[in-house]
mmCIF file of C-alpha atoms in Angstrom:
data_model
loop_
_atom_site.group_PDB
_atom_site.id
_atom_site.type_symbol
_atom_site.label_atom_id
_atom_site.label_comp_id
_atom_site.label_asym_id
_atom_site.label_seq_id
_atom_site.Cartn_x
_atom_site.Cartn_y
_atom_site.Cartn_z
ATOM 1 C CA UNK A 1 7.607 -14.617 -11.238
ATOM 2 C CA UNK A 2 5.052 -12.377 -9.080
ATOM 3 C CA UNK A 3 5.296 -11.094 -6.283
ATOM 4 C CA UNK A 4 1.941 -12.989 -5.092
ATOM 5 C CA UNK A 5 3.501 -16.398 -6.638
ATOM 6 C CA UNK A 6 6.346 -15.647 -4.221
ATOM 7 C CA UNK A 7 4.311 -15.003 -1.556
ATOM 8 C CA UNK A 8 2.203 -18.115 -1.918
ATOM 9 C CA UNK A 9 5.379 -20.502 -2.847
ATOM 10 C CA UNK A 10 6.937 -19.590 0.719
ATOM 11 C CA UNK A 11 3.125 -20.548 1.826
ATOM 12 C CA UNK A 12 3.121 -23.897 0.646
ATOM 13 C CA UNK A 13 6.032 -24.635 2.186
ATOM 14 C CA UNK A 14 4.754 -24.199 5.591
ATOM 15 C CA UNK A 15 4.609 -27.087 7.946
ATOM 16 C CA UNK A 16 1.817 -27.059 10.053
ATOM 17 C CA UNK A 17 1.978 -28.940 13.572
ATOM 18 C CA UNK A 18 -1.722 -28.845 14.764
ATOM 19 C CA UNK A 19 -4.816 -31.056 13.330
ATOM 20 C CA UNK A 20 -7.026 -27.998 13.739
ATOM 21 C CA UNK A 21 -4.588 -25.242 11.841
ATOM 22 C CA UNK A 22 -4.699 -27.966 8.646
ATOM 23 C CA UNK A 23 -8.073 -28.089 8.856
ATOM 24 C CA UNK A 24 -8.809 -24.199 9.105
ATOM 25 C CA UNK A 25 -6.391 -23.809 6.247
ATOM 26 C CA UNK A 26 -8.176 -26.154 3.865
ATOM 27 C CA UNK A 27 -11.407 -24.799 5.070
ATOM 28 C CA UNK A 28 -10.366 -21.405 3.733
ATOM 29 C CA UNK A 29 -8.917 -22.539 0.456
ATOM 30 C CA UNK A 30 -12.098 -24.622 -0.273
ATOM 31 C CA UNK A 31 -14.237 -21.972 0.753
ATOM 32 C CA UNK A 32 -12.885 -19.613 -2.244
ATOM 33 C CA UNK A 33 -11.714 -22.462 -4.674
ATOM 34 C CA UNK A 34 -14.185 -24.865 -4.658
ATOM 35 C CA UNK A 35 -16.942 -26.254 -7.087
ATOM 36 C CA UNK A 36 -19.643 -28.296 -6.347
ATOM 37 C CA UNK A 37 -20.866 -31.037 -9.040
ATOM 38 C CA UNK A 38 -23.738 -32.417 -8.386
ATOM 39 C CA UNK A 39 -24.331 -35.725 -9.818
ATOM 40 C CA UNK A 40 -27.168 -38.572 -9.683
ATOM 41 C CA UNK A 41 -28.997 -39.662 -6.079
ATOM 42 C CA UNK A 42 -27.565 -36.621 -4.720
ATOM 43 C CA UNK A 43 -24.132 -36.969 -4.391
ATOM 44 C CA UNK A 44 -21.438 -34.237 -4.910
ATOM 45 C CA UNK A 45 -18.224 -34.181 -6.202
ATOM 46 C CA UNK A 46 -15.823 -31.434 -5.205
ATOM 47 C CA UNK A 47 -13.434 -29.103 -7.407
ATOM 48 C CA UNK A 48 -10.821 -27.603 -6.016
ATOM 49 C CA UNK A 49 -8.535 -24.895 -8.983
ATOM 50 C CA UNK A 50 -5.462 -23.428 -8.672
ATOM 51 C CA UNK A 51 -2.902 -22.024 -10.978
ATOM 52 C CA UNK A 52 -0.675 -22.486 -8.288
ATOM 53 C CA UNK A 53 1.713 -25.596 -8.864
ATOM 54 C CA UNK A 54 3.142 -25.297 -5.383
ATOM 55 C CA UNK A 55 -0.311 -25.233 -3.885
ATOM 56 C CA UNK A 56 -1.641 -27.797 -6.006
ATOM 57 C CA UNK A 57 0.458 -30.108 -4.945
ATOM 58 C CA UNK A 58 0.649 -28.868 -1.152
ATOM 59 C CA UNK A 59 -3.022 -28.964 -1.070
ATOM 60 C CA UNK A 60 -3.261 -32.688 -2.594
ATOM 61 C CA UNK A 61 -0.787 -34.025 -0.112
ATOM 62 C CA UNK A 62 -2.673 -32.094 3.023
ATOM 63 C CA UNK A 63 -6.126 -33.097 1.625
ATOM 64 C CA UNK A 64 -5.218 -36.801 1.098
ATOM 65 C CA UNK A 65 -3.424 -37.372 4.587
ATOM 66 C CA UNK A 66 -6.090 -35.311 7.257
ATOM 67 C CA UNK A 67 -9.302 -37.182 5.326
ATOM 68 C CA UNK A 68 -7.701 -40.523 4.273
ATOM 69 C CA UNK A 69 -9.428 -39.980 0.448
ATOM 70 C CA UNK A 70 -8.627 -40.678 -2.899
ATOM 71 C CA UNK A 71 -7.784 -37.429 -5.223
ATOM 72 C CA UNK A 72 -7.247 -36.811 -8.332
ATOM 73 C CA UNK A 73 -5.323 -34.331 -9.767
ATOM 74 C CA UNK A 74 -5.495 -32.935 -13.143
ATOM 75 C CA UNK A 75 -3.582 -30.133 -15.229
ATOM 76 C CA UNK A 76 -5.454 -28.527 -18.016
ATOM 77 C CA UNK A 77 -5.066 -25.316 -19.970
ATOM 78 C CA UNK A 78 -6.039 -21.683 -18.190
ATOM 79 C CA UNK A 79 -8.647 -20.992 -20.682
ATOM 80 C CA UNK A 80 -9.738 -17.831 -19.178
ATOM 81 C CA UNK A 81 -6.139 -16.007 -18.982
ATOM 82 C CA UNK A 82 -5.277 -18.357 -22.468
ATOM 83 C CA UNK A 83 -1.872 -18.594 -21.135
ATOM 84 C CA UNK A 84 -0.299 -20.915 -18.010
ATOM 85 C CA UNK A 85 -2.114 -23.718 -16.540
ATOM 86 C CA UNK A 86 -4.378 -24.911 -14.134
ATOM 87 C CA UNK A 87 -4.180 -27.399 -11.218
ATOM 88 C CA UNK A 88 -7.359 -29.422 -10.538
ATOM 89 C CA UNK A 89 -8.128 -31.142 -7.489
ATOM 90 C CA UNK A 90 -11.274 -33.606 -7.326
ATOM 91 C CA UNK A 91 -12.609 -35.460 -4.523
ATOM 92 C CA UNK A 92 -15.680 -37.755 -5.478
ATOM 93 C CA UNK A 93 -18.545 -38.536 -3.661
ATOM 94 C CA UNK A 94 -17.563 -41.859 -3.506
ATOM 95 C CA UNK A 95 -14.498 -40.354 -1.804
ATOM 96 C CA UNK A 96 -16.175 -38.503 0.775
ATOM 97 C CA UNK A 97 -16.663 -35.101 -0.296
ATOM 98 C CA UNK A 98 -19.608 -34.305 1.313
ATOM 99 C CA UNK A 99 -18.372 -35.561 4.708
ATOM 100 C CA UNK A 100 -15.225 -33.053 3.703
ATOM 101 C CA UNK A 101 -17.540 -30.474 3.009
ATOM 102 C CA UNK A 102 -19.099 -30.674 6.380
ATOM 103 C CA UNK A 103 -16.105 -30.708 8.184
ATOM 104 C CA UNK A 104 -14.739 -27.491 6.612
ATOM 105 C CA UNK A 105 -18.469 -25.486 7.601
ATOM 106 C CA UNK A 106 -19.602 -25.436 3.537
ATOM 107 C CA UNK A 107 -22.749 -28.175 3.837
ATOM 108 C CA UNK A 108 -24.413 -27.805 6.861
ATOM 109 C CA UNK A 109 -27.919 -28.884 8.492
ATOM 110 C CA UNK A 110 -31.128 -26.751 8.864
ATOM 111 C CA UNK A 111 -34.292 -28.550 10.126
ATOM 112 C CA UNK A 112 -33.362 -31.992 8.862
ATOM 113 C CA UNK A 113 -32.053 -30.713 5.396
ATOM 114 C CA UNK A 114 -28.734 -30.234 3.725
ATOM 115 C CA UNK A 115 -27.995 -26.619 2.624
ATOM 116 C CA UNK A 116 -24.881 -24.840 1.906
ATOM 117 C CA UNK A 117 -23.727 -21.916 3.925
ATOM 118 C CA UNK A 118 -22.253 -18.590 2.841
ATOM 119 C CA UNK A 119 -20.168 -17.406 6.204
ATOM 120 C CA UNK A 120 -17.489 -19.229 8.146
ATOM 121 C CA UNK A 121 -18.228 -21.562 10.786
ATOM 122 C CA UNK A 122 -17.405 -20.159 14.002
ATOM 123 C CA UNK A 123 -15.952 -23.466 15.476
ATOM 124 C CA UNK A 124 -13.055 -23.662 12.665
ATOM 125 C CA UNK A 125 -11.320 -20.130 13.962
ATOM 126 C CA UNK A 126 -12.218 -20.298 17.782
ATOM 127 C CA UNK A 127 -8.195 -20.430 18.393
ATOM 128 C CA UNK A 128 -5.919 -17.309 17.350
ATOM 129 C CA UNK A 129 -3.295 -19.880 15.263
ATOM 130 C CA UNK A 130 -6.691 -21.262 13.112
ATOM 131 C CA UNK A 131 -7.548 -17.823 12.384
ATOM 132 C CA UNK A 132 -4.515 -17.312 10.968
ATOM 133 C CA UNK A 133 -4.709 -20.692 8.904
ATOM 134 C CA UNK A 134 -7.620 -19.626 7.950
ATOM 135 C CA UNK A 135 -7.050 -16.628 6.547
ATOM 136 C CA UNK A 136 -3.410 -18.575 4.872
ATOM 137 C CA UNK A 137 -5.790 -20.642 2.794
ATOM 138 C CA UNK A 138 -8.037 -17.842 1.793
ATOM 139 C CA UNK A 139 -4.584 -16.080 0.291
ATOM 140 C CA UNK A 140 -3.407 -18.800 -1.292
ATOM 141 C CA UNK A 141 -7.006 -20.035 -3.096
ATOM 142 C CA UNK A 142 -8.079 -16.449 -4.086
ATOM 143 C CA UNK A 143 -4.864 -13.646 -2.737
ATOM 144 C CA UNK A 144 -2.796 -11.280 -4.766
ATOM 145 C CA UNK A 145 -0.947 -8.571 -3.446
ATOM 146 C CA UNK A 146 1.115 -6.144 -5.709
ATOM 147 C CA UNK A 147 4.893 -5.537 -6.312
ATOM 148 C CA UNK A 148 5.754 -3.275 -3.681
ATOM 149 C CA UNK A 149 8.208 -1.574 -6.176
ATOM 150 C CA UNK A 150 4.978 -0.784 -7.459
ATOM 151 C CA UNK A 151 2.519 0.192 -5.187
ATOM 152 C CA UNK A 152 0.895 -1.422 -2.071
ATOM 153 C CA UNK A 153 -2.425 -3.780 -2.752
ATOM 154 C CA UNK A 154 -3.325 -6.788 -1.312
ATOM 155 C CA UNK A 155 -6.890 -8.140 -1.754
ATOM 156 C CA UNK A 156 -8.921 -11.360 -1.780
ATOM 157 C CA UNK A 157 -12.011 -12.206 -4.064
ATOM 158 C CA UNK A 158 -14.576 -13.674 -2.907
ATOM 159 C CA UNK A 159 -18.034 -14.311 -4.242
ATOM 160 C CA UNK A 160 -20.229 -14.040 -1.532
ATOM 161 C CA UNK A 161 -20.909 -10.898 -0.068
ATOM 162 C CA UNK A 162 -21.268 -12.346 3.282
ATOM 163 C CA UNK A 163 -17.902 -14.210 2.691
ATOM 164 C CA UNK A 164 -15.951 -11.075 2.167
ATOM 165 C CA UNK A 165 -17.777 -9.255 5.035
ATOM 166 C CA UNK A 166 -16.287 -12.427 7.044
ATOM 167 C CA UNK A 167 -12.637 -12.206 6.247
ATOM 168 C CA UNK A 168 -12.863 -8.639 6.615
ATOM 169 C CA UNK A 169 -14.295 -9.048 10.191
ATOM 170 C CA UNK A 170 -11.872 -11.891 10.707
ATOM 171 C CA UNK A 171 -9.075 -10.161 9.205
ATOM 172 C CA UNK A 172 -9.794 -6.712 11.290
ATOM 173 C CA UNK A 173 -9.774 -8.884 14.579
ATOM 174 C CA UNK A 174 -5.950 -8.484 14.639
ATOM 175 C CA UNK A 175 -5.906 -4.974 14.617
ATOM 176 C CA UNK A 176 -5.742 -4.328 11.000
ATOM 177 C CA UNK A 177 -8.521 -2.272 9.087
ATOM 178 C CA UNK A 178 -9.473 -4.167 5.946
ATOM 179 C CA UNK A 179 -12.233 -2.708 3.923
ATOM 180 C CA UNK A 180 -14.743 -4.267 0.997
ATOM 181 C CA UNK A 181 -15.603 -3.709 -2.436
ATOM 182 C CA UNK A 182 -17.776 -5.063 -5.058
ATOM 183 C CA UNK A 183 -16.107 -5.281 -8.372
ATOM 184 C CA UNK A 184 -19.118 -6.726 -10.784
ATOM 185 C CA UNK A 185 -19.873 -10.090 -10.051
ATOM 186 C CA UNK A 186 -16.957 -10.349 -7.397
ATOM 187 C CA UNK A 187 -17.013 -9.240 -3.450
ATOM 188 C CA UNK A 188 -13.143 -7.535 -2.787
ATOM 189 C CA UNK A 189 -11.623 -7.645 0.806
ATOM 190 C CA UNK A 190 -8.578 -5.316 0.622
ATOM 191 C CA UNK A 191 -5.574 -3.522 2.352
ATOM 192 C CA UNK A 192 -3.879 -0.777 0.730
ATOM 193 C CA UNK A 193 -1.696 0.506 3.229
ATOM 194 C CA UNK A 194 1.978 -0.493 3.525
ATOM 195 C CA UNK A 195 1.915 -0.938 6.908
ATOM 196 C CA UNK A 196 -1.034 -2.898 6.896
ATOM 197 C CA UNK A 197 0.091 -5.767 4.033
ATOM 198 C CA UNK A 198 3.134 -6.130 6.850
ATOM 199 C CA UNK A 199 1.066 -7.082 9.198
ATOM 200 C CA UNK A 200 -0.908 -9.256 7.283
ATOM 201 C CA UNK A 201 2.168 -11.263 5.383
ATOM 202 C CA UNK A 202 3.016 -11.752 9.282
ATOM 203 C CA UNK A 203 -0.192 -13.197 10.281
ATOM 204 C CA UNK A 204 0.143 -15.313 7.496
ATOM 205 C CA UNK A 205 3.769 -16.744 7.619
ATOM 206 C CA UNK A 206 5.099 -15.095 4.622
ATOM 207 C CA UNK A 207 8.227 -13.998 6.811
ATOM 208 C CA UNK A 208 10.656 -14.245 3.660
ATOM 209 C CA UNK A 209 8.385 -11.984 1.555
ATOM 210 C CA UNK A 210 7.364 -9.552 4.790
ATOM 211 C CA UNK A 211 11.220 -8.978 4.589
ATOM 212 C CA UNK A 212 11.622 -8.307 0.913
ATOM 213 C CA UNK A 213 8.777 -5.799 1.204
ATOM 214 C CA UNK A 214 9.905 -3.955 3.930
ATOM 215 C CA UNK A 215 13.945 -3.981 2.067
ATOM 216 C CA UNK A 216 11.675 -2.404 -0.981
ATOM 217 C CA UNK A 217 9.438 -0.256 0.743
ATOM 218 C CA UNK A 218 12.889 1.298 2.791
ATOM 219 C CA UNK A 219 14.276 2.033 -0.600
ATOM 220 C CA UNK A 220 11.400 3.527 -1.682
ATOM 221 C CA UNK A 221 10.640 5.654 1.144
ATOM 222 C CA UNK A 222 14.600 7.062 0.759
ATOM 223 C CA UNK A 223 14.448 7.785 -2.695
ATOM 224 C CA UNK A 224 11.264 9.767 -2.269
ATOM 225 C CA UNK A 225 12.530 11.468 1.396
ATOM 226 C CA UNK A 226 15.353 12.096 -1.350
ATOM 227 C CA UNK A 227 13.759 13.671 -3.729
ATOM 228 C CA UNK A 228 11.589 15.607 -1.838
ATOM 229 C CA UNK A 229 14.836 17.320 0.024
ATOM 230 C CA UNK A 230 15.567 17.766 -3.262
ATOM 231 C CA UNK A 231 12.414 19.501 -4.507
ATOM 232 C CA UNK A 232 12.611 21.571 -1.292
ATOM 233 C CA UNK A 233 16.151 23.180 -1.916
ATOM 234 C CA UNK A 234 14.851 23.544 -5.499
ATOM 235 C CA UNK A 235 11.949 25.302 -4.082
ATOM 236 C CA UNK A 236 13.922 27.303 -1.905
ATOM 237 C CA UNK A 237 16.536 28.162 -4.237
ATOM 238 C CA UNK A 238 14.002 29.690 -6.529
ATOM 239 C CA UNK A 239 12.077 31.619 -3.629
ATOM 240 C CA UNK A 240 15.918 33.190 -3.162
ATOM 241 C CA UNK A 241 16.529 33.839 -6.746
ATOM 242 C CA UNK A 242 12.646 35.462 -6.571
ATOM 243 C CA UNK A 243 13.106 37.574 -3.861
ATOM 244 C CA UNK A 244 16.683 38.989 -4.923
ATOM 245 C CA UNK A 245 15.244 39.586 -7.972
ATOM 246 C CA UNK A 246 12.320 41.500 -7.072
ATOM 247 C CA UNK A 247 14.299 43.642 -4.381
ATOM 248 C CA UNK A 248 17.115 44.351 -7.635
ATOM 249 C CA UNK A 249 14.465 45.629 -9.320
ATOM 250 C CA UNK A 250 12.953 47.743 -6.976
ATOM 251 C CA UNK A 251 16.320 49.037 -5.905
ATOM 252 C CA UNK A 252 17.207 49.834 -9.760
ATOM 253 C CA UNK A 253 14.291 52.136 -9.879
ATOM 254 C CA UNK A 254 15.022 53.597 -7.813
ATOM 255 C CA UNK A 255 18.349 54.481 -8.030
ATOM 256 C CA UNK A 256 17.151 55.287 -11.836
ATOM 257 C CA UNK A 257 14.135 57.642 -10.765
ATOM 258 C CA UNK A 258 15.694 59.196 -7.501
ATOM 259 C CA UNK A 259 18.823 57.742 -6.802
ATOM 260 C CA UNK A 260 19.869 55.937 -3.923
ATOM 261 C CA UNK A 261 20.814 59.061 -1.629
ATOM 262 C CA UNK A 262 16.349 59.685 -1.298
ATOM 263 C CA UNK A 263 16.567 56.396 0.993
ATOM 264 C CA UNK A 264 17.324 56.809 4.803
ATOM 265 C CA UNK A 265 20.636 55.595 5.841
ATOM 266 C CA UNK A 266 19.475 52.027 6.838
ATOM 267 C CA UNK A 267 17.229 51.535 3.625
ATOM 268 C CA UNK A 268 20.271 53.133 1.599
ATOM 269 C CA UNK A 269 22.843 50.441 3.478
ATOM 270 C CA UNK A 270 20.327 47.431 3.032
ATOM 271 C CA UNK A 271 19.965 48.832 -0.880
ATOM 272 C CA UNK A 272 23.836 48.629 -1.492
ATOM 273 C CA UNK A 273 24.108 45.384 0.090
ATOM 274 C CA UNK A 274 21.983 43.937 -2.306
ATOM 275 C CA UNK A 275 23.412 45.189 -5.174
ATOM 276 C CA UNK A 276 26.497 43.903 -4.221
ATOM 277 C CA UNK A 277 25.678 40.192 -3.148
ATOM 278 C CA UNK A 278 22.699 39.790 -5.974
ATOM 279 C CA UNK A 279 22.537 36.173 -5.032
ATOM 280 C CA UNK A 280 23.292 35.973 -1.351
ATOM 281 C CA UNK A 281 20.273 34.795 0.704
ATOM 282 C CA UNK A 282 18.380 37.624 2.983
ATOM 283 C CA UNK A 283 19.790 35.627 6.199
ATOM 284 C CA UNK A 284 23.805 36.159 4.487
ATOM 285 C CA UNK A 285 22.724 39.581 3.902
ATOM 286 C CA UNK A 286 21.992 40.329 7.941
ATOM 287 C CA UNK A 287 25.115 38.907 8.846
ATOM 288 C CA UNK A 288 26.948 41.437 6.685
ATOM 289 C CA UNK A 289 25.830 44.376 8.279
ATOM 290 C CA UNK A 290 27.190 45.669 10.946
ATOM 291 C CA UNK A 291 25.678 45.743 13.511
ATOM 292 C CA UNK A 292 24.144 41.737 12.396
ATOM 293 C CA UNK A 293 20.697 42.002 11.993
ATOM 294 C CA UNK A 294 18.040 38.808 12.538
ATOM 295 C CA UNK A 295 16.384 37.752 8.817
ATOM 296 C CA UNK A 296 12.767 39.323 10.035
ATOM 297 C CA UNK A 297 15.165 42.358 10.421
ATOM 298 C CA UNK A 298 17.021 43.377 7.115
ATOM 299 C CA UNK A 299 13.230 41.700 5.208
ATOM 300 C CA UNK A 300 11.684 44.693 6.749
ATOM 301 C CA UNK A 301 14.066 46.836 5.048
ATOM 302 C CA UNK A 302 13.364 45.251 1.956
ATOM 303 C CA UNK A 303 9.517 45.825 2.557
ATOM 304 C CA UNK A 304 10.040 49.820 2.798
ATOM 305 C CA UNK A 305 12.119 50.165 -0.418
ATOM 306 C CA UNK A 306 9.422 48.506 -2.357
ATOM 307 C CA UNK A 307 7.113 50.660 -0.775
ATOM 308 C CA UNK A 308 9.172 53.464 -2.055
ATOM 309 C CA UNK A 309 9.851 52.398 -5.003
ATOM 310 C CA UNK A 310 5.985 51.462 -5.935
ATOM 311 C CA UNK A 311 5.335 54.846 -4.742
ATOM 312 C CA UNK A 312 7.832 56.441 -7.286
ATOM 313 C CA UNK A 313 6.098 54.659 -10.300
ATOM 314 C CA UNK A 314 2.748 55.474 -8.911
ATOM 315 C CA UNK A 315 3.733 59.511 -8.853
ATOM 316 C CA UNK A 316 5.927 59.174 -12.122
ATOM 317 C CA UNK A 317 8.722 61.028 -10.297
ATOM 318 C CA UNK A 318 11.850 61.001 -12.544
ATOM 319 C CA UNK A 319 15.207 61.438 -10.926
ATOM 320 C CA UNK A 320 16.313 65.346 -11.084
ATOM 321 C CA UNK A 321 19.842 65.900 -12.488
#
């Protein structure tokens, strides 16, 4: 199972205490899974799909009790994914789904005439907990979010561009910063940071999941913090291996154009050092000599007998003997 079936199983298990919460929750899922039918003498019919057993049923039983309707529930094939199924909730006319509709801010009133409306009606999310309801059945009509052991996505579809502009306003009121996409036909409201999907699976109520992610995304984080360490005294290790070489080599030619007596004493002691320890570090080196020197010290060294020996191969000096 998904990560986003998890997510919205642990949803639909959610009991909600307040009349308005219910009501901004089914407004939400509505919004994003609902069809209209229209049918003789201008009645409607209303389709609610989900592939969601857990929120078919949740939805059904919350639908049913805050109206007091009839609903019928159907399970048919998932034609468009040709595998799974899908969960069909109807409310007739006869049932009252245009009095539902106008209670969740879809069918609405202009100048004596029944039209419906694209954005969310302000008086469903007034309080902070319907906001959050709202924004639960939203994520469980039309949510996904990816396995964090994968990478971190959340986004909802919507197909309204004022919709999506909405939830993104809506979602961006607690502090998060959602953005919006259009992916052909379909309006995306998204979060791609980590950080961010925590927040949101808290403003939803997905504690159980928020904790999984976070477990994974600690893993994650320490593996890569590991391997980057890793990578880094690889690095290093090479730059030593680099440097040693290039100072043997310098040091080599000389000794095989000049020999080492043409360096000053300090150059000459450095020179030696080197070609005894091969694969101690520069800072090792500086602590062998005596006096210690600091790294910046002894490096300097190493500086003037490349200098000398590039100057040697630039002349074509061969040692005398």
């Amino acid at each position: 199972m998904s990560f986003s079936s998890d997510t919205k199983n642990e949803l639909a298990r959610l009991e909600l205490n307040r009349k308005c919460c219910v009501l901004a929750e089914i407004a939400g899922f509505v919004r994003v899974c609902g069809t209209l039918k229209l049918s003789g003498g201008g009645k409607i019919d209303l389709k609610l799909a989900t592939e969601n057993p857990a929120v078919a049923r949740m939805y059904l039983k919350k639908i049913k009790e805050y109206f007091d309707v009839g609903v019928d529930l159907q399970i048919g094939q998932n034609l468009l994914m040709k595998r799974g199924h899908v969960y069909e909730i109807t409310i007739s006319s006869e049932n009252g789904a245009q009095q539902i509709l106008r209670e969740v801010g879809i069918l609405r009133v202009l100048e004596g005439c029944d039209y419906i409306a694209a954005d969310i009606q302000d008086s469903l999310i007034k309080k902070k907990c319907c906001k959050k309801a709202y924004l639960r059945g939203v994520f469980l009509g039309a949510g996904t979010i990816s396995d964090p052991e994968k990478g971190y996505h959340l986004e909802l579809v919507c197909s309204d561009g004022i919709l999506a502009a909405d939830l993104r306003r809506l979602i961006n009121s607690f502090g998060l910063k959602a953005k919006t996409a259009q992916r052909r036909k379909s309006h995306i409201v998204y979060l791609k940071e980590a950080e961010q999907i925590v927040d949101f699976l808290n403003i939803l109520g997905a504690h159980g999941r928020l904790l999984e992610f976070e477990n994974v995304r600690i893993v994650k984080e320490m593996r890569n913090q590991a391997n980057r360490i890793v990578n880094c005294e690889s690095a290093n290790t090479d730059k030593v291996v680099n440097t040693a070489a290039r100072q043997l080599a310098s040091i080599r030619k000389i000794q095989e154009l000049k020999g080492l007596e043409v360096l000053p004493p300090k150059l000459r002691e450095a020179a030696v050092l080197r070609l005894d320890h091969p694969e101690a570090t520069l800072a090792e080196l500086a602590e062998m000599l005596d006096p210690p020197l600091k790294k910046s010290g002894i490096n300097h060294r190493f500086r003037k007998i490349d200098e000398f020996a590039e100057a040697l191969s630039e002349s074509g000096e061969s040692r005398k003997g």
